[in-house]
Every structure is written in structure tokens, then in C-alpha cells.
XYZ file of N, CA and C in Angstrom:
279
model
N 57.020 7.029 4.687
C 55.856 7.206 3.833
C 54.723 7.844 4.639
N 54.062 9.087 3.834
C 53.481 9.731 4.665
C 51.905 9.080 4.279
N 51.083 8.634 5.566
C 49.589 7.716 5.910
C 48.472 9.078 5.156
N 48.405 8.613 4.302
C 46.848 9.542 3.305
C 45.515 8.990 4.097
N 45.152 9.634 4.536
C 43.749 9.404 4.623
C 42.501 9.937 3.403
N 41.551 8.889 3.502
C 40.743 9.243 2.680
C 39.731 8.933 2.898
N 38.065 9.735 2.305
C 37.169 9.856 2.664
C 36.042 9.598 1.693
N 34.807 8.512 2.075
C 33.610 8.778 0.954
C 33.304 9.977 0.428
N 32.607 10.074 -0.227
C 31.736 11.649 -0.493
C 30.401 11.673 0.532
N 30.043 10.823 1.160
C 28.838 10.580 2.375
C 30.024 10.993 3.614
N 31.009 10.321 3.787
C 31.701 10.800 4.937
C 32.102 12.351 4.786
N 32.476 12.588 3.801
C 33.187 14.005 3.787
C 32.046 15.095 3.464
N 30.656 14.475 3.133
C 29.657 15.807 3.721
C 29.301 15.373 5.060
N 29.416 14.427 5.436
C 28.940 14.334 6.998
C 29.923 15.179 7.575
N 30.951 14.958 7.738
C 32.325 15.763 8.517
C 32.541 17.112 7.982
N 32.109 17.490 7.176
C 31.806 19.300 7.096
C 30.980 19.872 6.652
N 29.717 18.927 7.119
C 28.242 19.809 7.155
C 27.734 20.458 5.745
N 27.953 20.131 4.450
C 27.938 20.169 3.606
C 26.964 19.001 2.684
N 26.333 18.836 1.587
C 25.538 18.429 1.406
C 26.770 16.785 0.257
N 26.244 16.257 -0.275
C 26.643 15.125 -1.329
C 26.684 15.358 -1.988
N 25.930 16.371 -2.794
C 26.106 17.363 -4.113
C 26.921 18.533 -4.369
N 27.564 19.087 -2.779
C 28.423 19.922 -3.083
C 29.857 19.286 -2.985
N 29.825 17.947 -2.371
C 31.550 17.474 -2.782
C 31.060 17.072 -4.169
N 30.589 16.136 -4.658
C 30.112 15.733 -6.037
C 30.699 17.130 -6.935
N 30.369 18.218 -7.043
C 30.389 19.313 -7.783
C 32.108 19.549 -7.691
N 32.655 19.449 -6.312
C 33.713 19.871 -6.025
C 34.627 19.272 -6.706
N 34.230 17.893 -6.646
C 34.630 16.809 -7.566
C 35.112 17.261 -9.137
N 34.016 17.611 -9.280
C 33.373 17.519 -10.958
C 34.595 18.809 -11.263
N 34.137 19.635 -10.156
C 35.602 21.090 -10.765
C 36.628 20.905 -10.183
N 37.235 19.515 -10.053
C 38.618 19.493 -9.945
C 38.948 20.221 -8.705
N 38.217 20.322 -7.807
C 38.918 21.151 -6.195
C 39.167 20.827 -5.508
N 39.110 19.174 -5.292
C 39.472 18.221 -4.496
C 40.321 17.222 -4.985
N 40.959 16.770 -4.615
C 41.994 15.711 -5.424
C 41.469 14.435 -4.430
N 41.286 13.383 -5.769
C 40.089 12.087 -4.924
C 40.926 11.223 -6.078
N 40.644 9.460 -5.529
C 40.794 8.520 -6.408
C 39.740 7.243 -6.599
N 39.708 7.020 -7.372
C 38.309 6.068 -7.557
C 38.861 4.674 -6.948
N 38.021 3.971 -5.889
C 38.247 2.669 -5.805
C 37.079 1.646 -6.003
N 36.935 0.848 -7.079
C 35.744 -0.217 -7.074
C 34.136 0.867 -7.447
N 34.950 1.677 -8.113
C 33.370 2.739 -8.421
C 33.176 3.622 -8.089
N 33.657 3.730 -6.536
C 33.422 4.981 -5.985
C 34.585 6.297 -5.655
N 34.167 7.242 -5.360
C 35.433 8.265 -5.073
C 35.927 7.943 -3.832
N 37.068 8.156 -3.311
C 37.450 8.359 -2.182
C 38.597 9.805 -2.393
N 38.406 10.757 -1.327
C 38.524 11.968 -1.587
C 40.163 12.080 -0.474
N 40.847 12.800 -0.885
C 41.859 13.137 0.063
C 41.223 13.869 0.896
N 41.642 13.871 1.883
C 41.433 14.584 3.369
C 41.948 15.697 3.888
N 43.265 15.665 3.281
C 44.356 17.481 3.156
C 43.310 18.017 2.166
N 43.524 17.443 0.806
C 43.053 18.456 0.084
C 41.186 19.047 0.556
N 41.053 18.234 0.874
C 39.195 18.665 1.502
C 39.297 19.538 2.282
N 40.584 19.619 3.115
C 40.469 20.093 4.503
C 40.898 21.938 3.896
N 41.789 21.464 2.800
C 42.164 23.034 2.157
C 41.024 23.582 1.395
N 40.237 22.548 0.862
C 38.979 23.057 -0.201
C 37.955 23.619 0.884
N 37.817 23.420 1.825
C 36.963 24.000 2.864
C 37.362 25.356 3.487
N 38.459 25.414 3.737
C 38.745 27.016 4.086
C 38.542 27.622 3.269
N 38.759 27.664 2.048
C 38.933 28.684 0.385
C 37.512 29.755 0.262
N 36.535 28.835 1.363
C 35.619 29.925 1.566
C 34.740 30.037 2.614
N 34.643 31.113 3.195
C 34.385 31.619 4.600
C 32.340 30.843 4.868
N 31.833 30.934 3.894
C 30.599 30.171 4.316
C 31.008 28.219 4.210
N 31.953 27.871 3.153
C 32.114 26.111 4.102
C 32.925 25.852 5.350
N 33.928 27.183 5.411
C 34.495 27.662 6.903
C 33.814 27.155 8.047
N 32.466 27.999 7.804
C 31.537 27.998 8.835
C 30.432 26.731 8.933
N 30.083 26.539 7.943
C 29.536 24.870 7.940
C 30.308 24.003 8.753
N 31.734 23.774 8.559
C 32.565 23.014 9.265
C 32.389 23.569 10.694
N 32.517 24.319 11.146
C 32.381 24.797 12.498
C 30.915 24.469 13.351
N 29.686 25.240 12.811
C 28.269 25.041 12.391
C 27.945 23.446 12.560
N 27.991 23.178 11.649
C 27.262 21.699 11.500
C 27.969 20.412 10.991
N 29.562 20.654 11.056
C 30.384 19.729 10.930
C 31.047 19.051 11.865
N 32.155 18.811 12.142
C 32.714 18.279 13.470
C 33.099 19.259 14.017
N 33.070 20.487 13.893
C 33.095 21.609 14.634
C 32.194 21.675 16.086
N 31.161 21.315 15.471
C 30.075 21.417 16.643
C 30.217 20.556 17.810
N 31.004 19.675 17.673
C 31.681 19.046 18.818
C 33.083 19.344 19.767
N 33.778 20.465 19.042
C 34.758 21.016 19.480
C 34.486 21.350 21.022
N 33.188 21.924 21.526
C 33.177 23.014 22.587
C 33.118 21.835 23.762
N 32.502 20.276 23.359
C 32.406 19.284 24.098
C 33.937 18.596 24.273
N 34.972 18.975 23.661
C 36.150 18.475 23.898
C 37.281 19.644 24.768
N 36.777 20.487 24.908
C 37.408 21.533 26.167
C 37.393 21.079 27.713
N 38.517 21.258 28.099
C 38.815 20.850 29.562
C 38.192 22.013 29.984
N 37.519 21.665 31.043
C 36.584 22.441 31.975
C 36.917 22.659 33.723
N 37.576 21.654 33.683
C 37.985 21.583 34.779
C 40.043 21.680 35.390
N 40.006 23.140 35.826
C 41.581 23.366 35.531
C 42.726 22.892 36.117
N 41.916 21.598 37.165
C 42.752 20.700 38.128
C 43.892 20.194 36.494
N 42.653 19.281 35.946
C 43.587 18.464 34.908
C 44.173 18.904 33.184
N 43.970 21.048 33.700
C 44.500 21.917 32.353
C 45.777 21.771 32.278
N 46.560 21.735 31.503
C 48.091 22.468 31.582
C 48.520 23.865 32.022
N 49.410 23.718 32.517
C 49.807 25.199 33.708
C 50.087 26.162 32.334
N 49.396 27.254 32.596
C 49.625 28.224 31.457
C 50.827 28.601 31.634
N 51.817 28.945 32.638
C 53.294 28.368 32.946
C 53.887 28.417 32.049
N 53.590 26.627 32.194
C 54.204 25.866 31.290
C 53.865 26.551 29.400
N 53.442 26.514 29.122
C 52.219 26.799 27.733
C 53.181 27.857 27.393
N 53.628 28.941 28.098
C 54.139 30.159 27.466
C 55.234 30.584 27.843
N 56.028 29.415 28.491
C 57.409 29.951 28.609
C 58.013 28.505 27.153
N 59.067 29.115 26.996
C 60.046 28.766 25.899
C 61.200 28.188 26.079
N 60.872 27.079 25.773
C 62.019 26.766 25.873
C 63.056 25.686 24.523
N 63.626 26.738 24.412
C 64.412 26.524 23.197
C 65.916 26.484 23.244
């Protein structure tokens, strides 16, 4: 059984920089596939994650001012503890 994750509509504009009114809307036009628990939405997380590419400005929000903006803080910097590019691009199949 495949583990669904799912998300408030406060979590899922926090995590792609997007406002409460534009998942709300997203909602409202059916572009997200969500299920109500105890009142509130809880939103799938695939489907958010696909409703966000579909266009190049929430693309960039996610990158911008979503958890994107933490990406550049999760790069190894130091190439003692990188993986051997070596390794990375040989094949082995």
C-alpha cells in the first residue's frame, strides 16, 4: 500500500510560496485532488506537487519562496564528503 501524504491548505501555501486563496481556488476548480477530514481539506501532495508545475510562475514561487529557497542550503560544499563523480557516471548495469 502506497503512504499518501497529505497537506492543510496553510501547509501547502506555506510549502509553495503561494497564498491560502490560491489553493482554496485550486480547490474550488477541481486541480487538486483533496479530502475533507473533521471540516477541513487535506490536499494530496502528488497531486499539488503536479498542480504546481502546470505553470511556470507557481514553478517559480516553489523555487522563490517555497521550500525551494532552502535547496541551495542543502548542497554539499565540501567535496571531501561529495560522491566521486566516478562513481555518479559510470554504469553499471
Amino acid at each position: 500500500m502506497e503512504n499518501i501524504i497529505r497537506l492543510s491548505v496553510s501547509e501547502a501555501a506555506k510549502l509553495f510560496g503561494v497564498s491560502t486563496k490560491t489553493i482554496r481556488q485550486a480547490i474550488k476548480k477541481e486541480e487538486i485532488r483533496y479530502i475533507v477530514v473533521n471540516g477541513r481539506y487535506k490536499i494530496n501532495f502528488a497531486s499539488l506537487m503536479e498542480w504546481s508545475q502546470l505553470s511556470t510562475r507557481r514553478a517559480n514561487l516553489l523555487k522563490q519562496q517555497g521550500v525551494g529557497q532552502y535547496i541551495d542550503r542543502w548542497k554539499i560544499r565540501n567535496k571531501k564528503f561529495s560522491p566521486s563523480e566516478k562513481l555518479i557516471n559510470k554504469k553499471t548495469f
